[in-house]
Amino acid sequence: MQFWCLYMLIFWFLRENDAVINSRLWYTEKADPAYVAAGDKIEFATTSMARCAAVSSAATGADLVCYDGVTCVIITAADLNGIRGRVSNWKCFLAGSRCRYPFYEYPEFGCLNFVTNNLVNFTTARTSCPIGSHLYSPETLAEAVAMSDYLFNKRYAKPLDNLCGAAAPTLPDGQPQPCYPFAFDLYCCNATGMCGNKTADCNCPTCVNYNKIAKRFYVGFEMINNTWTFDSGVTVSKAKASVPWSTVDPKNVTTCALMNLVPLSNASWYQYAEVNCSLAGAYICEWD
Ligand SMILES: *[C@@H]1O[C@H](CO)[C@@H](O)[C@H](O)[C@H]1NC(C)=O
Ligand SMILES: *[C@@H]1O[C@H](CO)[C@@H](O)[C@H](O)[C@H]1NC(C)=O
Ligand SMILES: *[C@@H]1O[C@H](CO)[C@@H](O)[C@H](O)[C@H]1NC(C)=O
Ligand SMILES: *[C@@H]1O[C@H](CO)[C@@H](O)[C@H](O)[C@H]1NC(C)=O
Ligand SMILES: *[C@@H]1O[C@H](CO)[C@@H](O)[C@H](O)[C@H]1NC(C)=O
Ligand SMILES: *[C@@H]1O[C@H](CO)[C@@H](O)[C@H](O)[C@H]1NC(C)=O
Ligand SMILES: *[C@@H]1O[C@H](CO)[C@@H](O)[C@H](O)[C@H]1NC(C)=O
Protein backbone atom coordinates (compact mmCIF):
# COMPACT_ATOMS: atom_id res chain seq x y z
CA MET A 1 0.00 0.00 0.00
CA GLN A 2 2.78 2.41 0.95
CA PHE A 3 4.69 1.69 -2.25
CA TRP A 4 1.58 2.14 -4.29
CA CYS A 5 1.05 5.57 -2.70
CA LEU A 6 4.63 6.61 -3.42
CA TYR A 7 4.25 5.44 -6.98
CA MET A 8 1.07 7.47 -7.47
CA LEU A 9 2.67 10.49 -5.81
CA ILE A 10 5.64 10.38 -8.16
CA PHE A 11 3.32 10.15 -11.13
CA TRP A 12 1.31 13.04 -9.78
CA PHE A 13 4.47 15.11 -9.45
CA LEU A 14 5.57 14.24 -12.96
CA ARG A 15 2.17 15.07 -14.40
CA GLU A 16 1.72 18.27 -12.39
CA ASN A 17 5.12 19.54 -13.41
CA ASP A 18 5.01 18.87 -17.13
CA ALA A 19 6.24 22.39 -17.88
CA VAL A 20 9.11 21.99 -15.44
CA ILE A 21 10.32 18.76 -16.97
CA ASN A 22 10.51 20.16 -20.45
CA SER A 23 7.57 18.19 -21.82
CA ARG A 24 9.68 15.05 -21.97
CA LEU A 25 7.90 11.72 -21.95
CA TRP A 26 8.93 9.42 -19.12
CA TYR A 27 8.14 5.80 -18.59
CA THR A 28 8.95 3.59 -15.65
CA GLU A 29 12.07 1.51 -16.00
CA LYS A 30 13.66 -1.12 -13.78
CA ALA A 31 17.11 0.12 -12.80
CA ASP A 32 19.53 0.25 -9.91
CA PRO A 33 21.74 3.35 -9.63
CA ALA A 34 24.16 1.33 -7.45
CA TYR A 35 25.46 -0.18 -10.69
CA VAL A 36 26.41 3.22 -12.10
CA ALA A 37 30.01 4.47 -11.78
CA ALA A 38 30.40 7.59 -9.61
CA GLY A 39 31.45 9.73 -12.58
CA ASP A 40 28.33 8.77 -14.49
CA LYS A 41 25.74 10.12 -12.08
CA ILE A 42 24.59 13.26 -10.30
CA GLU A 43 23.25 12.56 -6.82
CA PHE A 44 21.57 14.93 -4.39
CA ALA A 45 19.07 14.95 -1.55
CA THR A 46 15.62 16.30 -2.33
CA THR A 47 12.07 15.61 -1.29
CA SER A 48 10.81 16.88 -4.65
CA MET A 49 10.53 14.50 -7.57
CA ALA A 50 9.77 17.52 -9.75
CA ARG A 51 13.13 19.07 -8.82
CA CYS A 52 14.84 15.77 -9.58
CA ALA A 53 13.22 15.68 -13.02
CA ALA A 54 13.93 19.37 -13.69
CA VAL A 55 17.64 19.01 -12.91
CA SER A 56 17.83 15.94 -15.14
CA SER A 57 16.19 17.83 -18.04
CA ALA A 58 18.93 20.43 -17.82
CA ALA A 59 21.74 17.84 -17.76
CA THR A 60 22.96 16.34 -21.01
CA GLY A 61 22.79 12.61 -21.59
CA ALA A 62 20.47 12.25 -18.61
CA ASP A 63 17.71 10.05 -19.92
CA LEU A 64 17.38 7.95 -16.80
CA VAL A 65 16.45 9.33 -13.41
CA CYS A 66 15.88 7.43 -10.15
CA TYR A 67 14.23 8.63 -6.98
CA ASP A 68 13.53 6.98 -3.62
CA GLY A 69 11.73 9.81 -1.85
CA VAL A 70 14.84 11.35 -0.29
CA THR A 71 17.57 11.04 -2.92
CA CYS A 72 17.60 11.90 -6.61
CA VAL A 73 20.08 10.09 -8.86
CA ILE A 74 20.44 11.39 -12.41
CA ILE A 75 22.33 8.97 -14.62
CA THR A 76 24.46 10.71 -17.22
CA ALA A 77 26.14 7.60 -18.67
CA ALA A 78 25.90 7.57 -22.45
CA ASP A 79 25.40 3.81 -22.46
CA LEU A 80 22.60 2.53 -20.25
CA ASN A 81 23.36 -1.13 -20.93
CA GLY A 82 23.89 -3.00 -17.68
CA ILE A 83 22.00 -0.28 -15.77
CA ARG A 84 18.53 -0.75 -17.16
CA GLY A 85 16.51 -3.84 -16.33
CA ARG A 86 17.82 -4.29 -12.76
CA VAL A 87 15.29 -4.84 -9.99
CA SER A 88 15.68 -2.39 -7.08
CA ASN A 89 13.67 -0.37 -4.59
CA TRP A 90 14.21 2.80 -6.62
CA LYS A 91 11.55 4.33 -8.79
CA CYS A 92 13.30 5.00 -12.06
CA PHE A 93 12.04 6.77 -15.16
CA LEU A 94 13.42 6.71 -18.67
CA ALA A 95 12.91 9.71 -20.93
CA GLY A 96 12.11 9.32 -24.57
CA SER A 97 9.55 7.81 -26.81
CA ARG A 98 7.04 5.86 -24.78
CA CYS A 99 5.75 4.02 -27.80
CA ARG A 100 7.63 1.15 -29.33
CA TYR A 101 7.66 0.47 -33.06
CA PRO A 102 5.29 0.05 -34.87
CA PHE A 103 3.38 2.23 -32.42
CA TYR A 104 3.67 6.00 -32.55
CA GLU A 105 2.73 8.61 -29.98
CA TYR A 106 -0.43 10.48 -30.87
CA PRO A 107 -0.50 13.09 -28.08
CA GLU A 108 -4.28 13.16 -27.70
CA PHE A 109 -4.81 9.43 -28.11
CA GLY A 110 -1.84 7.40 -26.85
CA CYS A 111 0.41 4.90 -28.65
CA LEU A 112 -1.36 3.80 -31.81
CA ASN A 113 -0.71 1.62 -34.84
CA PHE A 114 -2.95 2.06 -37.86
CA VAL A 115 -3.17 -1.33 -39.55
CA THR A 116 -4.18 -0.45 -43.10
CA ASN A 117 -2.74 -3.33 -45.08
CA ASN A 118 -4.63 -6.14 -43.40
CA LEU A 119 -8.32 -5.82 -44.21
CA VAL A 120 -10.36 -8.09 -41.98
CA ASN A 121 -13.85 -8.46 -40.52
CA PHE A 122 -14.61 -7.25 -37.02
CA THR A 123 -14.19 -10.63 -35.31
CA THR A 124 -10.74 -11.02 -36.83
CA ALA A 125 -9.78 -7.41 -36.07
CA ARG A 126 -10.58 -8.12 -32.41
CA THR A 127 -7.76 -10.66 -32.19
CA SER A 128 -5.33 -9.17 -34.72
CA CYS A 129 -3.59 -6.43 -32.80
CA PRO A 130 0.06 -7.22 -31.97
CA ILE A 131 0.73 -8.78 -28.56
CA GLY A 132 0.68 -6.07 -25.91
CA SER A 133 -1.95 -4.04 -27.71
CA HIS A 134 -5.70 -4.04 -28.25
CA LEU A 135 -8.21 -2.36 -30.55
CA TYR A 136 -8.16 1.37 -29.88
CA SER A 137 -11.03 2.60 -27.73
CA PRO A 138 -11.76 6.26 -27.00
CA GLU A 139 -12.12 7.16 -23.32
CA THR A 140 -14.82 9.76 -23.99
CA LEU A 141 -17.25 10.67 -26.76
CA ALA A 142 -15.25 13.86 -27.26
CA GLU A 143 -12.19 11.73 -27.94
CA ALA A 144 -14.16 9.66 -30.46
CA VAL A 145 -15.01 12.88 -32.31
CA ALA A 146 -11.41 14.11 -31.99
CA MET A 147 -10.19 10.90 -33.66
CA SER A 148 -12.63 11.44 -36.55
CA ASP A 149 -11.34 14.95 -36.90
CA TYR A 150 -7.72 13.76 -36.77
CA LEU A 151 -8.31 11.18 -39.52
CA PHE A 152 -10.02 13.64 -41.79
CA ASN A 153 -7.97 16.78 -41.24
CA LYS A 154 -4.50 15.46 -40.47
CA ARG A 155 -3.88 11.84 -41.30
CA TYR A 156 -5.79 11.77 -44.57
CA ALA A 157 -5.68 15.46 -45.40
CA LYS A 158 -5.26 16.45 -49.03
CA PRO A 159 -1.50 16.09 -49.73
CA LEU A 160 0.48 19.12 -50.77
CA ASP A 161 1.04 19.26 -54.57
CA ASN A 162 -0.53 15.77 -54.76
CA LEU A 163 2.75 14.22 -53.68
CA CYS A 164 2.52 10.92 -51.80
CA GLY A 165 4.56 7.92 -50.63
CA ALA A 166 8.28 8.11 -51.13
CA ALA A 167 8.00 11.45 -52.98
CA ALA A 168 6.54 13.23 -49.93
CA PRO A 169 7.81 13.67 -46.36
CA THR A 170 6.49 10.98 -44.01
CA LEU A 171 3.70 11.92 -41.61
CA PRO A 172 4.64 12.69 -37.99
CA ASP A 173 3.48 9.18 -37.13
CA GLY A 174 6.07 7.60 -39.43
CA GLN A 175 3.61 6.55 -42.11
CA PRO A 176 4.00 7.51 -45.77
CA GLN A 177 1.92 10.46 -46.93
CA PRO A 178 -1.30 8.97 -48.33
CA CYS A 179 -3.59 10.30 -51.06
CA TYR A 180 -7.02 11.70 -50.31
CA PRO A 181 -9.34 8.72 -49.87
CA PHE A 182 -12.40 10.30 -51.50
CA ALA A 183 -14.26 8.17 -54.01
CA PHE A 184 -14.29 10.94 -56.61
CA ASP A 185 -10.79 12.32 -56.11
CA LEU A 186 -7.15 11.47 -56.80
CA TYR A 187 -7.06 8.56 -54.39
CA CYS A 188 -4.23 6.35 -55.74
CA CYS A 189 -0.53 6.84 -54.97
CA ASN A 190 1.31 5.87 -58.15
CA ALA A 191 4.80 4.48 -58.71
CA THR A 192 6.45 7.91 -58.88
CA GLY A 193 4.69 9.21 -55.77
CA MET A 194 1.89 11.29 -57.31
CA CYS A 195 -1.79 10.95 -56.49
CA GLY A 196 -4.04 10.08 -59.40
CA ASN A 197 -7.11 8.05 -60.29
CA LYS A 198 -6.17 6.53 -63.65
CA THR A 199 -5.81 2.77 -63.98
CA ALA A 200 -2.02 3.19 -64.22
CA ASP A 201 -2.02 5.12 -60.94
CA CYS A 202 -3.97 2.45 -59.09
CA ASN A 203 -2.96 -0.91 -60.48
CA CYS A 204 0.86 -1.07 -60.47
CA PRO A 205 2.63 -3.32 -57.90
CA THR A 206 3.74 -0.41 -55.71
CA CYS A 207 0.55 1.63 -56.19
CA VAL A 208 -1.65 2.14 -53.13
CA ASN A 209 -5.37 2.69 -53.55
CA TYR A 210 -6.42 4.76 -50.56
CA ASN A 211 -10.00 4.53 -51.67
CA LYS A 212 -9.81 0.88 -50.69
CA ILE A 213 -7.72 0.78 -47.55
CA ALA A 214 -8.03 4.01 -45.64
CA LYS A 215 -11.72 4.70 -45.66
CA ARG A 216 -12.89 2.62 -42.76
CA PHE A 217 -11.42 1.58 -39.45
CA TYR A 218 -12.56 -0.85 -36.82
CA VAL A 219 -11.93 0.13 -33.21
CA GLY A 220 -13.07 -1.50 -29.96
CA PHE A 221 -16.76 -0.70 -30.36
CA GLU A 222 -19.70 -3.08 -30.60
CA MET A 223 -23.28 -3.58 -29.53
CA ILE A 224 -23.24 -5.67 -26.35
CA ASN A 225 -26.53 -6.58 -24.65
CA ASN A 226 -28.37 -4.16 -26.93
CA THR A 227 -26.09 -1.28 -25.88
CA TRP A 228 -23.43 0.26 -28.14
CA THR A 229 -20.31 0.18 -25.99
CA PHE A 230 -16.69 1.16 -26.46
CA ASP A 231 -14.16 -1.17 -24.83
CA SER A 232 -13.33 1.69 -22.46
CA GLY A 233 -16.86 1.28 -21.06
CA VAL A 234 -18.24 4.44 -22.67
CA THR A 235 -21.75 3.78 -23.99
CA VAL A 236 -23.24 5.43 -27.04
CA SER A 237 -26.80 6.53 -27.73
CA LYS A 238 -28.85 4.47 -30.16
CA ALA A 239 -30.58 7.54 -31.52
CA LYS A 240 -29.89 8.06 -35.19
CA ALA A 241 -27.20 10.69 -35.93
CA SER A 242 -26.31 11.14 -32.25
CA VAL A 243 -22.58 11.56 -31.57
CA PRO A 244 -20.54 9.85 -32.97
CA TRP A 245 -22.89 8.24 -35.52
CA SER A 246 -23.24 9.31 -39.13
CA THR A 247 -26.55 10.85 -40.13
CA VAL A 248 -27.95 7.50 -41.25
CA ASP A 249 -26.90 5.35 -38.28
CA PRO A 250 -27.40 3.34 -36.18
CA LYS A 251 -29.89 1.05 -37.81
CA ASN A 252 -30.03 -1.40 -34.90
CA VAL A 253 -29.51 -4.34 -37.26
CA THR A 254 -25.96 -5.58 -36.67
CA THR A 255 -23.64 -5.56 -33.66
CA CYS A 256 -20.59 -4.14 -35.48
CA ALA A 257 -19.60 -0.59 -36.34
CA LEU A 258 -16.59 1.14 -37.82
CA MET A 259 -15.28 4.61 -38.47
CA ASN A 260 -16.20 5.32 -42.03
CA LEU A 261 -15.41 8.26 -44.24
CA VAL A 262 -18.83 9.59 -45.18
CA PRO A 263 -18.10 12.60 -47.38
CA LEU A 264 -21.55 12.74 -48.90
CA SER A 265 -23.61 12.73 -45.72
CA ASN A 266 -21.15 14.82 -43.75
CA ALA A 267 -18.44 16.67 -45.57
CA SER A 268 -15.92 16.75 -42.76
CA TRP A 269 -15.84 13.64 -40.61
CA TYR A 270 -14.94 10.02 -40.34
CA GLN A 271 -18.13 8.95 -38.62
CA TYR A 272 -19.25 5.74 -37.02
CA ALA A 273 -21.37 3.59 -39.25
CA GLU A 274 -23.17 0.40 -38.33
CA VAL A 275 -22.02 -2.34 -40.68
CA ASN A 276 -22.34 -6.02 -41.43
CA CYS A 277 -19.74 -7.69 -39.17
CA SER A 278 -18.37 -9.54 -42.22
CA LEU A 279 -17.27 -6.31 -43.89
CA ALA A 280 -13.49 -5.98 -44.36
CA GLY A 281 -11.89 -2.95 -42.77
CA ALA A 282 -8.61 -1.55 -41.54
CA TYR A 283 -8.20 -1.20 -37.78
CA ILE A 284 -6.44 0.84 -35.15
CA CYS A 285 -4.45 -0.83 -32.38
CA GLU A 286 -3.49 0.80 -29.10
CA TRP A 287 -0.52 -0.10 -26.91
CA ASP A 288 -1.76 -1.55 -23.58
C1 LIG B 1 -10.57 11.49 -61.21
O1 LIG B 1 -10.26 12.70 -60.51
C2 LIG B 1 -10.73 13.86 -61.19
C3 LIG B 1 -10.21 15.07 -60.40
O2 LIG B 1 -10.63 15.07 -59.07
C4 LIG B 1 -12.25 13.82 -61.28
O3 LIG B 1 -12.71 14.96 -61.96
C5 LIG B 1 -12.68 12.55 -62.00
O4 LIG B 1 -14.08 12.45 -61.98
C6 LIG B 1 -12.08 11.32 -61.35
N1 LIG B 1 -12.38 10.13 -62.11
C7 LIG B 1 -12.68 8.96 -61.54
C8 LIG B 1 -12.91 7.83 -62.49
O5 LIG B 1 -12.77 8.81 -60.34
C1 LIG C 1 2.21 9.47 -61.63
O1 LIG C 1 1.33 10.59 -61.80
C2 LIG C 1 1.93 11.71 -62.38
C3 LIG C 1 0.88 12.84 -62.38
O2 LIG C 1 -0.26 12.42 -63.05
C4 LIG C 1 2.45 11.38 -63.75
O3 LIG C 1 3.13 12.53 -64.29
C5 LIG C 1 3.41 10.20 -63.65
O4 LIG C 1 3.81 9.80 -64.96
C6 LIG C 1 2.74 9.04 -62.96
N1 LIG C 1 3.67 7.94 -62.81
C7 LIG C 1 3.46 6.74 -63.30
C8 LIG C 1 4.55 5.73 -63.08
O5 LIG C 1 2.43 6.45 -63.87
C1 LIG D 1 -25.58 -9.26 -20.72
O1 LIG D 1 -26.63 -9.18 -19.77
C2 LIG D 1 -26.82 -10.40 -19.02
C3 LIG D 1 -28.05 -10.22 -18.18
O2 LIG D 1 -28.09 -8.98 -17.53
C4 LIG D 1 -25.55 -10.63 -18.21
O3 LIG D 1 -25.66 -11.82 -17.49
C5 LIG D 1 -24.35 -10.74 -19.14
O4 LIG D 1 -23.15 -10.86 -18.39
C6 LIG D 1 -24.25 -9.50 -20.02
N1 LIG D 1 -23.18 -9.70 -20.99
C7 LIG D 1 -22.21 -8.83 -21.18
C8 LIG D 1 -21.19 -9.20 -22.21
O5 LIG D 1 -22.13 -7.78 -20.56
C1 LIG E 1 -32.64 2.26 -32.79
O1 LIG E 1 -33.20 1.98 -31.51
C2 LIG E 1 -33.49 3.12 -30.73
C3 LIG E 1 -34.10 2.66 -29.42
O2 LIG E 1 -33.44 1.53 -28.93
C4 LIG E 1 -34.46 4.05 -31.45
O3 LIG E 1 -34.63 5.24 -30.71
C5 LIG E 1 -33.89 4.41 -32.83
O4 LIG E 1 -34.83 5.17 -33.56
C6 LIG E 1 -33.57 3.14 -33.61
N1 LIG E 1 -32.96 3.51 -34.88
C7 LIG E 1 -33.42 3.10 -36.05
C8 LIG E 1 -32.72 3.60 -37.26
O5 LIG E 1 -34.36 2.34 -36.12
C1 LIG F 1 -20.66 16.70 -39.41
O1 LIG F 1 -20.77 16.07 -38.14
C2 LIG F 1 -20.25 16.81 -37.08
C3 LIG F 1 -20.30 15.97 -35.81
O2 LIG F 1 -21.47 15.22 -35.73
C4 LIG F 1 -21.04 18.12 -36.96
O3 LIG F 1 -20.53 18.88 -35.91
C5 LIG F 1 -20.94 18.88 -38.28
O4 LIG F 1 -21.75 20.05 -38.23
C6 LIG F 1 -21.41 18.03 -39.44
N1 LIG F 1 -21.15 18.70 -40.71
C7 LIG F 1 -22.04 18.72 -41.71
C8 LIG F 1 -21.62 19.46 -42.95
O5 LIG F 1 -23.15 18.19 -41.65
C1 LIG G 1 -23.82 -9.91 -43.74
O1 LIG G 1 -23.19 -10.31 -44.96
C2 LIG G 1 -23.18 -11.71 -45.14
C3 LIG G 1 -22.34 -12.03 -46.35
O2 LIG G 1 -22.57 -11.11 -47.37
C4 LIG G 1 -24.63 -12.21 -45.26
O3 LIG G 1 -24.66 -13.62 -45.43
C5 LIG G 1 -25.38 -11.84 -43.95
O4 LIG G 1 -26.75 -12.19 -44.07
C6 LIG G 1 -25.27 -10.35 -43.68
N1 LIG G 1 -25.81 -10.09 -42.33
C7 LIG G 1 -26.63 -9.06 -42.09
C8 LIG G 1 -27.09 -8.92 -40.66
O5 LIG G 1 -27.00 -8.26 -42.93
C1 LIG H 1 -14.31 -13.32 -40.15
O1 LIG H 1 -13.21 -13.87 -40.85
C2 LIG H 1 -12.80 -15.12 -40.37
C3 LIG H 1 -11.51 -15.49 -41.07
O2 LIG H 1 -11.56 -15.22 -42.42
C4 LIG H 1 -13.93 -16.13 -40.60
O3 LIG H 1 -13.56 -17.40 -40.12
C5 LIG H 1 -15.18 -15.66 -39.87
O4 LIG H 1 -16.29 -16.49 -40.14
C6 LIG H 1 -15.52 -14.22 -40.28
N1 LIG H 1 -16.59 -13.71 -39.43
C7 LIG H 1 -17.59 -12.97 -39.91
C8 LIG H 1 -18.59 -12.48 -38.91
O5 LIG H 1 -17.71 -12.68 -41.08
PDB file of C-alpha atoms and ligand atoms in Angstrom, residues 190-192 194 201, ligand 2:
ATOM      1  CA  ASN A 190       1.307   5.868 -58.149  1.00  0.00           C
ATOM      2  CA  ALA A 191       4.796   4.481 -58.709  1.00  0.00           C
ATOM      3  CA  THR A 192       6.453   7.909 -58.876  1.00  0.00           C
ATOM      4  CA  MET A 194       1.889  11.293 -57.315  1.00  0.00           C
ATOM      5  CA  ASP A 201      -2.016   5.121 -60.941  1.00  0.00           C
TER       6      ASP A 201
HETATM    7  C1  LIG B   2       2.211   9.470 -61.633  1.00  0.00           C
HETATM    8  O1  LIG B   2       1.329  10.586 -61.797  1.00  0.00           O
HETATM    9  C2  LIG B   2       1.933  11.709 -62.377  1.00  0.00           C
HETATM   10  C3  LIG B   2       0.877  12.836 -62.378  1.00  0.00           C
HETATM   11  O2  LIG B   2      -0.263  12.424 -63.047  1.00  0.00           O
HETATM   12  C4  LIG B   2       2.450  11.384 -63.751  1.00  0.00           C
HETATM   13  O3  LIG B   2       3.127  12.528 -64.289  1.00  0.00           O
HETATM   14  C5  LIG B   2       3.412  10.204 -63.652  1.00  0.00           C
HETATM   15  O4  LIG B   2       3.811   9.803 -64.955  1.00  0.00           O
HETATM   16  C6  LIG B   2       2.740   9.045 -62.965  1.00  0.00           C
HETATM   17  N1  LIG B   2       3.670   7.942 -62.812  1.00  0.00           N
HETATM   18  C7  LIG B   2       3.462   6.739 -63.296  1.00  0.00           C
HETATM   19  C8  LIG B   2       4.554   5.732 -63.079  1.00  0.00           C
HETATM   20  O5  LIG B   2       2.431   6.451 -63.875  1.00  0.00           O
END
